[in-house]
Every structure is written in C-alpha cells, then in structure tokens.
PDB file of C-alpha atoms in Angstrom:
ATOM      1  CA  GLN B   1     -31.864  -3.642 -40.560  1.00 86.00           C
ATOM      2  CA  SER B   2     -30.689  -6.016 -37.835  1.00 92.00           C
ATOM      3  CA  VAL B   3     -28.813  -4.802 -34.760  1.00 95.00           C
ATOM      4  CA  LEU B   4     -26.228  -7.568 -35.189  1.00 98.00           C
ATOM      5  CA  THR B   5     -24.550  -7.766 -38.591  1.00 98.00           C
ATOM      6  CA  GLN B   6     -23.908 -11.064 -40.364  1.00 98.00           C
ATOM      7  CA  PRO B   7     -22.911 -11.784 -43.955  1.00 98.00           C
ATOM      8  CA  PRO B   8     -26.024 -12.867 -45.887  1.00 97.00           C
ATOM      9  CA  SER B   9     -24.308 -15.905 -47.352  1.00 97.00           C
ATOM     10  CA  ALA B  10     -21.369 -18.252 -46.953  1.00 98.00           C
ATOM     11  CA  SER B  11     -20.301 -21.380 -48.752  1.00 97.00           C
ATOM     12  CA  GLY B  12     -17.807 -24.214 -48.663  1.00 97.00           C
ATOM     13  CA  THR B  13     -17.093 -27.653 -49.984  1.00 97.00           C
ATOM     14  CA  PRO B  14     -17.440 -30.866 -47.980  1.00 97.00           C
ATOM     15  CA  GLY B  15     -14.617 -31.246 -45.481  1.00 97.00           C
ATOM     16  CA  GLN B  16     -13.731 -27.568 -45.588  1.00 97.00           C
ATOM     17  CA  ARG B  17     -13.751 -25.153 -42.646  1.00 98.00           C
ATOM     18  CA  VAL B  18     -16.028 -22.123 -42.857  1.00 98.00           C
ATOM     19  CA  SER B  19     -16.502 -19.198 -40.556  1.00 98.00           C
ATOM     20  CA  ILE B  20     -19.469 -16.861 -40.067  1.00 98.00           C
ATOM     21  CA  SER B  21     -19.019 -13.478 -38.430  1.00 98.00           C
ATOM     22  CA  CYS B  22     -21.382 -11.486 -36.231  1.00 98.00           C
ATOM     23  CA  SER B  23     -20.697  -7.840 -35.488  1.00 98.00           C
ATOM     24  CA  GLY B  24     -22.389  -5.807 -32.789  1.00 98.00           C
ATOM     25  CA  SER B  25     -21.717  -2.998 -30.358  1.00 97.00           C
ATOM     26  CA  SER B  26     -20.785  -2.292 -26.761  1.00 97.00           C
ATOM     27  CA  SER B  27     -24.396  -2.619 -25.613  1.00 97.00           C
ATOM     28  CA  ASN B  28     -24.845  -6.156 -26.901  1.00 98.00           C
ATOM     29  CA  ILE B  29     -21.883  -8.349 -27.857  1.00 98.00           C
ATOM     30  CA  GLY B  30     -19.466  -6.032 -26.053  1.00 97.00           C
ATOM     31  CA  SER B  31     -21.136  -6.640 -22.703  1.00 97.00           C
ATOM     32  CA  ASN B  32     -23.039  -9.904 -23.052  1.00 97.00           C
ATOM     33  CA  THR B  33     -22.467 -13.413 -24.309  1.00 97.00           C
ATOM     34  CA  VAL B  34     -23.296 -14.541 -27.826  1.00 98.00           C
ATOM     35  CA  ASN B  35     -25.447 -17.463 -28.865  1.00 98.00           C
ATOM     36  CA  TRP B  36     -25.816 -19.158 -32.229  1.00 98.00           C
ATOM     37  CA  TYR B  37     -28.823 -20.889 -33.776  1.00 98.00           C
ATOM     38  CA  GLN B  38     -29.094 -23.235 -36.716  1.00 98.00           C
ATOM     39  CA  GLN B  39     -32.277 -23.370 -38.777  1.00 98.00           C
ATOM     40  CA  LEU B  40     -32.533 -26.211 -41.253  1.00 97.00           C
ATOM     41  CA  PRO B  41     -34.932 -25.665 -44.166  1.00 94.00           C
ATOM     42  CA  GLY B  42     -38.563 -25.811 -43.082  1.00 94.00           C
ATOM     43  CA  THR B  43     -37.813 -26.412 -39.414  1.00 97.00           C
ATOM     44  CA  ALA B  44     -37.696 -24.462 -36.156  1.00 98.00           C
ATOM     45  CA  PRO B  45     -34.375 -22.980 -35.053  1.00 98.00           C
ATOM     46  CA  LYS B  46     -32.080 -25.017 -32.826  1.00 98.00           C
ATOM     47  CA  LEU B  47     -29.559 -23.811 -30.242  1.00 98.00           C
ATOM     48  CA  LEU B  48     -26.066 -24.489 -31.575  1.00 98.00           C
ATOM     49  CA  ILE B  49     -23.700 -22.485 -29.352  1.00 98.00           C
ATOM     50  CA  TYR B  50     -24.398 -20.596 -26.106  1.00 98.00           C
ATOM     51  CA  SER B  51     -22.286 -18.372 -23.877  1.00 97.00           C
ATOM     52  CA  ASN B  52     -19.887 -17.607 -26.754  1.00 97.00           C
ATOM     53  CA  ASN B  53     -18.354 -21.062 -27.063  1.00 97.00           C
ATOM     54  CA  GLN B  54     -20.405 -23.707 -25.258  1.00 97.00           C
ATOM     55  CA  ARG B  55     -22.075 -26.540 -27.132  1.00 98.00           C
ATOM     56  CA  PRO B  56     -25.361 -28.050 -25.905  1.00 96.00           C
ATOM     57  CA  SER B  57     -25.436 -31.787 -25.535  1.00 95.00           C
ATOM     58  CA  GLY B  58     -25.674 -33.461 -28.921  1.00 96.00           C
ATOM     59  CA  VAL B  59     -24.068 -30.697 -30.966  1.00 97.00           C
ATOM     60  CA  PRO B  60     -20.978 -32.059 -32.750  1.00 96.00           C
ATOM     61  CA  ASP B  61     -17.601 -30.579 -31.817  1.00 96.00           C
ATOM     62  CA  ARG B  62     -17.217 -29.559 -35.463  1.00 97.00           C
ATOM     63  CA  PHE B  63     -19.126 -26.447 -34.403  1.00 98.00           C
ATOM     64  CA  SER B  64     -17.266 -23.863 -32.328  1.00 98.00           C
ATOM     65  CA  GLY B  65     -17.817 -20.268 -31.290  1.00 98.00           C
ATOM     66  CA  SER B  66     -15.620 -17.388 -30.227  1.00 98.00           C
ATOM     67  CA  LYS B  67     -15.969 -13.765 -29.230  1.00 98.00           C
ATOM     68  CA  SER B  68     -13.622 -10.813 -29.201  1.00 97.00           C
ATOM     69  CA  GLY B  69     -14.693  -7.314 -28.241  1.00 97.00           C
ATOM     70  CA  THR B  70     -17.879  -6.475 -30.122  1.00 97.00           C
ATOM     71  CA  SER B  71     -17.628  -9.307 -32.637  1.00 98.00           C
ATOM     72  CA  ALA B  72     -18.222 -13.028 -32.575  1.00 98.00           C
ATOM     73  CA  SER B  73     -17.652 -15.892 -34.925  1.00 98.00           C
ATOM     74  CA  LEU B  74     -19.065 -19.341 -35.600  1.00 98.00           C
ATOM     75  CA  ALA B  75     -16.726 -21.877 -37.155  1.00 98.00           C
ATOM     76  CA  ILE B  76     -17.736 -25.151 -38.756  1.00 98.00           C
ATOM     77  CA  SER B  77     -14.980 -27.623 -39.522  1.00 97.00           C
ATOM     78  CA  GLY B  78     -15.262 -30.770 -41.621  1.00 97.00           C
ATOM     79  CA  LEU B  79     -18.221 -29.273 -43.472  1.00 97.00           C
ATOM     80  CA  GLN B  80     -21.010 -31.734 -44.300  1.00 97.00           C
ATOM     81  CA  SER B  81     -23.981 -31.483 -46.638  1.00 96.00           C
ATOM     82  CA  GLU B  82     -26.376 -31.579 -43.681  1.00 96.00           C
ATOM     83  CA  ASP B  83     -24.837 -28.360 -42.379  1.00 97.00           C
ATOM     84  CA  GLU B  84     -26.595 -26.475 -45.167  1.00 97.00           C
ATOM     85  CA  ALA B  85     -28.867 -24.152 -43.195  1.00 98.00           C
ATOM     86  CA  ASP B  86     -29.438 -20.613 -41.983  1.00 98.00           C
ATOM     87  CA  TYR B  87     -27.326 -19.510 -39.010  1.00 98.00           C
ATOM     88  CA  TYR B  88     -28.224 -16.701 -36.630  1.00 98.00           C
ATOM     89  CA  CYS B  89     -26.299 -14.997 -33.844  1.00 98.00           C
ATOM     90  CA  ALA B  90     -28.118 -13.466 -30.883  1.00 98.00           C
ATOM     91  CA  ALA B  91     -27.302 -11.524 -27.725  1.00 98.00           C
ATOM     92  CA  TRP B  92     -28.960  -9.485 -25.013  1.00 97.00           C
ATOM     93  CA  ASP B  93     -28.837  -5.739 -25.636  1.00 97.00           C
ATOM     94  CA  ASP B  94     -28.534  -3.597 -22.509  1.00 97.00           C
ATOM     95  CA  SER B  95     -29.717  -0.421 -24.256  1.00 97.00           C
ATOM     96  CA  LEU B  96     -32.776  -1.988 -25.867  1.00 96.00           C
ATOM     97  CA  ASN B  97     -33.433  -4.211 -22.830  1.00 96.00           C
ATOM     98  CA  GLY B  98     -34.168  -7.074 -25.170  1.00 97.00           C
ATOM     99  CA  VAL B  99     -32.715  -9.816 -27.351  1.00 98.00           C
ATOM    100  CA  VAL B 100     -31.228  -8.878 -30.701  1.00 98.00           C
ATOM    101  CA  PHE B 101     -30.578 -11.236 -33.597  1.00 98.00           C
ATOM    102  CA  GLY B 102     -28.310 -11.038 -36.591  1.00 98.00           C
ATOM    103  CA  GLY B 103     -29.948 -11.027 -40.005  1.00 98.00           C
ATOM    104  CA  GLY B 104     -28.875 -14.614 -40.614  1.00 98.00           C
ATOM    105  CA  THR B 105     -26.323 -16.273 -42.867  1.00 98.00           C
ATOM    106  CA  LYS B 106     -27.353 -18.844 -45.445  1.00 98.00           C
ATOM    107  CA  LEU B 107     -24.684 -21.526 -45.625  1.00 98.00           C
ATOM    108  CA  THR B 108     -24.418 -23.454 -48.872  1.00 97.00           C
ATOM    109  CA  VAL B 109     -22.411 -26.655 -49.135  1.00 96.00           C
ATOM    110  CA  LEU B 110     -21.153 -26.841 -52.702  1.00 92.00           C
TER     111      LEU B 110
ATOM    112  CA  GLU D   1     -38.466 -34.818 -23.286  1.00 96.00           C
ATOM    113  CA  VAL D   2     -39.169 -31.103 -23.568  1.00 97.00           C
ATOM    114  CA  GLN D   3     -42.118 -30.301 -25.807  1.00 98.00           C
ATOM    115  CA  LEU D   4     -43.595 -26.929 -26.730  1.00 98.00           C
ATOM    116  CA  LEU D   5     -46.834 -26.851 -28.688  1.00 98.00           C
ATOM    117  CA  GLU D   6     -48.115 -23.544 -30.031  1.00 98.00           C
ATOM    118  CA  SER D   7     -51.650 -22.845 -31.187  1.00 98.00           C
ATOM    119  CA  GLY D   8     -53.927 -19.939 -31.949  1.00 98.00           C
ATOM    120  CA  GLY D   9     -52.494 -18.698 -35.216  1.00 97.00           C
ATOM    121  CA  GLY D  10     -54.633 -17.835 -38.207  1.00 97.00           C
ATOM    122  CA  LEU D  11     -55.866 -15.124 -40.534  1.00 98.00           C
ATOM    123  CA  VAL D  12     -56.883 -11.817 -38.957  1.00 98.00           C
ATOM    124  CA  GLN D  13     -57.728  -8.411 -40.381  1.00 98.00           C
ATOM    125  CA  PRO D  14     -55.528  -5.375 -39.752  1.00 98.00           C
ATOM    126  CA  GLY D  15     -56.449  -3.834 -36.412  1.00 98.00           C
ATOM    127  CA  GLY D  16     -57.712  -7.160 -35.115  1.00 98.00           C
ATOM    128  CA  SER D  17     -56.615  -9.305 -32.185  1.00 98.00           C
ATOM    129  CA  LEU D  18     -55.371 -12.829 -31.678  1.00 98.00           C
ATOM    130  CA  ARG D  19     -54.154 -14.843 -28.690  1.00 98.00           C
ATOM    131  CA  LEU D  20     -51.428 -17.414 -29.088  1.00 98.00           C
ATOM    132  CA  SER D  21     -50.902 -20.251 -26.614  1.00 98.00           C
ATOM    133  CA  CYS D  22     -47.950 -22.530 -25.973  1.00 98.00           C
ATOM    134  CA  VAL D  23     -48.367 -25.645 -23.863  1.00 98.00           C
ATOM    135  CA  ALA D  24     -45.123 -26.895 -22.336  1.00 98.00           C
ATOM    136  CA  SER D  25     -44.185 -30.321 -21.014  1.00 98.00           C
ATOM    137  CA  GLY D  26     -41.094 -32.237 -19.990  1.00 97.00           C
ATOM    138  CA  PHE D  27     -39.657 -29.658 -17.579  1.00 97.00           C
ATOM    139  CA  THR D  28     -40.641 -27.643 -14.500  1.00 97.00           C
ATOM    140  CA  PHE D  29     -42.410 -24.848 -16.349  1.00 97.00           C
ATOM    141  CA  SER D  30     -42.519 -22.347 -13.485  1.00 97.00           C
ATOM    142  CA  SER D  31     -38.742 -22.488 -13.053  1.00 97.00           C
ATOM    143  CA  TYR D  32     -37.906 -21.078 -16.454  1.00 97.00           C
ATOM    144  CA  ALA D  33     -38.392 -17.854 -18.338  1.00 97.00           C
ATOM    145  CA  MET D  34     -40.140 -18.217 -21.672  1.00 98.00           C
ATOM    146  CA  SER D  35     -40.072 -16.189 -24.845  1.00 98.00           C
ATOM    147  CA  TRP D  36     -41.749 -15.602 -28.193  1.00 98.00           C
ATOM    148  CA  VAL D  37     -39.692 -15.242 -31.371  1.00 98.00           C
ATOM    149  CA  ARG D  38     -41.189 -14.593 -34.798  1.00 98.00           C
ATOM    150  CA  GLN D  39     -40.097 -15.019 -38.384  1.00 98.00           C
ATOM    151  CA  ALA D  40     -41.764 -13.219 -41.272  1.00 98.00           C
ATOM    152  CA  PRO D  41     -42.027 -15.264 -44.488  1.00 97.00           C
ATOM    153  CA  GLY D  42     -38.586 -15.557 -46.071  1.00 96.00           C
ATOM    154  CA  LYS D  43     -37.035 -13.321 -43.403  1.00 97.00           C
ATOM    155  CA  GLY D  44     -34.839 -13.717 -40.335  1.00 97.00           C
ATOM    156  CA  LEU D  45     -35.620 -14.250 -36.675  1.00 98.00           C
ATOM    157  CA  GLU D  46     -37.029 -11.408 -34.570  1.00 98.00           C
ATOM    158  CA  TRP D  47     -37.364 -11.575 -30.794  1.00 98.00           C
ATOM    159  CA  VAL D  48     -40.818 -10.462 -29.639  1.00 98.00           C
ATOM    160  CA  SER D  49     -41.176 -10.835 -25.875  1.00 98.00           C
ATOM    161  CA  ALA D  50     -40.023 -12.677 -22.769  1.00 98.00           C
ATOM    162  CA  ILE D  51     -41.426 -13.397 -19.316  1.00 98.00           C
ATOM    163  CA  SER D  52     -39.767 -14.607 -16.122  1.00 97.00           C
ATOM    164  CA  GLY D  53     -40.652 -17.906 -14.501  1.00 96.00           C
ATOM    165  CA  SER D  54     -42.927 -16.277 -11.951  1.00 96.00           C
ATOM    166  CA  GLY D  55     -44.449 -13.949 -14.503  1.00 96.00           C
ATOM    167  CA  GLY D  56     -43.346 -10.942 -12.485  1.00 97.00           C
ATOM    168  CA  SER D  57     -41.004  -9.554 -15.137  1.00 97.00           C
ATOM    169  CA  THR D  58     -41.818  -9.017 -18.783  1.00 98.00           C
ATOM    170  CA  TYR D  59     -39.824  -7.697 -21.731  1.00 97.00           C
ATOM    171  CA  TYR D  60     -40.925  -6.523 -25.171  1.00 98.00           C
ATOM    172  CA  ALA D  61     -39.387  -5.564 -28.488  1.00 98.00           C
ATOM    173  CA  ASP D  62     -40.066  -1.941 -29.390  1.00 97.00           C
ATOM    174  CA  SER D  63     -41.983  -3.108 -32.468  1.00 97.00           C
ATOM    175  CA  VAL D  64     -44.721  -4.706 -30.328  1.00 98.00           C
ATOM    176  CA  LYS D  65     -44.612  -2.688 -27.102  1.00 98.00           C
ATOM    177  CA  GLY D  66     -48.040  -1.419 -26.160  1.00 98.00           C
ATOM    178  CA  ARG D  67     -49.798  -3.806 -28.568  1.00 98.00           C
ATOM    179  CA  PHE D  68     -48.730  -7.280 -27.405  1.00 98.00           C
ATOM    180  CA  THR D  69     -48.950  -8.748 -23.906  1.00 98.00           C
ATOM    181  CA  ILE D  70     -47.077 -11.827 -22.754  1.00 98.00           C
ATOM    182  CA  SER D  71     -48.398 -13.846 -19.829  1.00 98.00           C
ATOM    183  CA  ARG D  72     -48.260 -17.340 -18.374  1.00 98.00           C
ATOM    184  CA  ASP D  73     -50.354 -19.701 -16.292  1.00 98.00           C
ATOM    185  CA  ASN D  74     -47.955 -21.923 -14.370  1.00 98.00           C
ATOM    186  CA  SER D  75     -50.815 -24.106 -13.126  1.00 98.00           C
ATOM    187  CA  LYS D  76     -51.546 -25.001 -16.752  1.00 98.00           C
ATOM    188  CA  ASN D  77     -47.931 -25.014 -18.027  1.00 98.00           C
ATOM    189  CA  THR D  78     -49.061 -22.540 -20.653  1.00 98.00           C
ATOM    190  CA  LEU D  79     -47.528 -19.421 -22.163  1.00 98.00           C
ATOM    191  CA  TYR D  80     -49.649 -16.812 -23.923  1.00 98.00           C
ATOM    192  CA  LEU D  81     -49.207 -13.918 -26.305  1.00 98.00           C
ATOM    193  CA  GLN D  82     -52.135 -11.522 -26.624  1.00 98.00           C
ATOM    194  CA  MET D  83     -51.738  -9.571 -29.842  1.00 98.00           C
ATOM    195  CA  ASN D  84     -53.849  -6.445 -30.384  1.00 98.00           C
ATOM    196  CA  SER D  85     -53.906  -3.764 -33.086  1.00 98.00           C
ATOM    197  CA  LEU D  86     -52.344  -6.193 -35.516  1.00 98.00           C
ATOM    198  CA  ARG D  87     -50.573  -4.873 -38.585  1.00 98.00           C
ATOM    199  CA  ALA D  88     -49.534  -6.445 -41.876  1.00 98.00           C
ATOM    200  CA  GLU D  89     -45.940  -6.422 -40.695  1.00 98.00           C
ATOM    201  CA  ASP D  90     -46.879  -8.732 -37.801  1.00 98.00           C
ATOM    202  CA  THR D  91     -47.433 -11.526 -40.325  1.00 98.00           C
ATOM    203  CA  ALA D  92     -45.018 -14.266 -39.317  1.00 98.00           C
ATOM    204  CA  ALA D  93     -44.511 -17.683 -37.841  1.00 98.00           C
ATOM    205  CA  TYR D  94     -44.492 -17.262 -34.080  1.00 98.00           C
ATOM    206  CA  TYR D  95     -42.268 -19.604 -32.093  1.00 98.00           C
ATOM    207  CA  CYS D  96     -42.513 -20.297 -28.397  1.00 98.00           C
ATOM    208  CA  ALA D  97     -39.099 -20.881 -26.834  1.00 98.00           C
ATOM    209  CA  LYS D  98     -37.849 -22.036 -23.448  1.00 98.00           C
ATOM    210  CA  VAL D  99     -35.190 -19.743 -22.058  1.00 97.00           C
ATOM    211  CA  GLY D 100     -31.953 -21.326 -20.825  1.00 94.00           C
ATOM    212  CA  ARG D 101     -29.210 -19.823 -18.711  1.00 83.00           C
ATOM    213  CA  GLN D 102     -29.752 -16.287 -19.974  1.00 89.00           C
ATOM    214  CA  LEU D 103     -32.575 -14.436 -21.670  1.00 89.00           C
ATOM    215  CA  ALA D 104     -30.920 -14.716 -25.099  1.00 93.00           C
ATOM    216  CA  VAL D 105     -30.452 -18.485 -24.797  1.00 96.00           C
ATOM    217  CA  PHE D 106     -33.408 -20.354 -26.289  1.00 97.00           C
ATOM    218  CA  ASP D 107     -32.656 -23.998 -25.654  1.00 96.00           C
ATOM    219  CA  TYR D 108     -35.924 -25.485 -26.884  1.00 98.00           C
ATOM    220  CA  TRP D 109     -38.328 -24.277 -29.546  1.00 98.00           C
ATOM    221  CA  GLY D 110     -41.852 -25.135 -30.585  1.00 98.00           C
ATOM    222  CA  GLN D 111     -42.797 -25.858 -34.177  1.00 97.00           C
ATOM    223  CA  GLY D 112     -44.367 -22.424 -34.635  1.00 98.00           C
ATOM    224  CA  THR D 113     -47.827 -21.107 -35.441  1.00 98.00           C
ATOM    225  CA  LEU D 114     -48.518 -18.894 -38.444  1.00 98.00           C
ATOM    226  CA  VAL D 115     -50.209 -15.523 -38.039  1.00 98.00           C
ATOM    227  CA  THR D 116     -51.376 -13.764 -41.186  1.00 98.00           C
ATOM    228  CA  VAL D 117     -52.636 -10.183 -40.979  1.00 98.00           C
ATOM    229  CA  SER D 118     -54.493  -9.293 -44.138  1.00 97.00           C
ATOM    230  CA  SER D 119     -57.788  -7.865 -45.329  1.00 95.00           C
TER     231      SER D 119
END
C-alpha cells in the first residue's frame, strides 16, 4: 500500500491528451513539491517533472505537471507510442521523514 | 556526463549481509546528497535511504531502519549501502540516485544491481 495513490493504469491513442493523478496528504503533497518519474520497460527511472511543474533539460514540453492541495497531476499531450511506460509520483513526507512514491501508473498507447 | 555505476548485488541467504557500492562520475560528488531506491520484481519504486553531501545526515525508510546503513567516501566518489539481516522482501533491484534540488528529486539514476534473498 503506497503512501501516494495513483491509478494503476491509463491509456490513450496517439495524439490524445492523457492525465495521471497522484493523491496524498498534508504531510507530503500538501506541504512539499511533487516530482514525476518515467520508467520505460527494462530501464532505470528518469526524472520527468520536478518541483510540481518544472521540466529538466531534454524533457519535451508535451509533459506538464500541476499540484493543488494534496493532489497532483501529470499531463501528457500529443501522446506518442514511445510514451508507453510506467509513471511514478514522489514527494518528501514530513511525518515519515523520508521520500514516498506512488504505486505507479502503467500508460498504454493504443 | 553524469554516470552512476552500482555493484555488489547477488544471491544471499535470509539473515545474511551484503554491501552495495555506487561509483559516481561527471559531477562534484561531495556537493550532492545521494540516495538508494529499490524495486522488487514486477513492483513499484520504494525509497530506501539518503545521505547528505558531507555524510553528516542520513535518512532511512522504516522498512530498513536498523538493518541497513548508508555511507559515502567522498575521496573515492563512492556511495555504499550495507545491508544486514536480509529478508526475502528485500529482494529487488537497487538503484543509486543523485539527489537534485530536494531530497525527493532524483535527477540521475544508475542502471541498478539485483539483490536476491533466498535459501
């Protein structure tokens, strides 16, 4: 049971816009920034979004993040086949004094 | 180019010990916190531990507290994870990660090393 809650799966067709939610509490998302990671099949995770809505260099602007209260969301516009991956949200938790991850969302491009 | 290369994984019996290493290059190692994140087969990511750039502050997940010890040797650009009293549920790929602006920001990851705890 993960501290942050994500839907286990999401899907979309090429060109479509999809959104993945991440729900937490006042001790994590409510008081700290949210980060998103992309894990392509068989590879190590990669930082996709940090500080709620910032993209590292090299990440396409098709990926965007937002946060409101104790929830966050990752949006992917202009969906492409290479976006098929697992996506994880993460945040610092003040009560646990550690990093908490969501359970991950498997994105399928139909 | 930032590179993180883990080693030390393998098969160990329950109750046994193992030490993982992560050699870093391409950045000023001592200036950045580092972390270990694991992933059980077919499961999601789980944060394990973090250490400040100086090594003076350490953080652990409750699941490993008292059994695992994170440390670093800045003269060797190397991060370690000493794992004692290993359990079957510790079986996972262990990733070394460079910490970015905040402790939950992992901006570079290693390729991972597999630890299997089984009799």
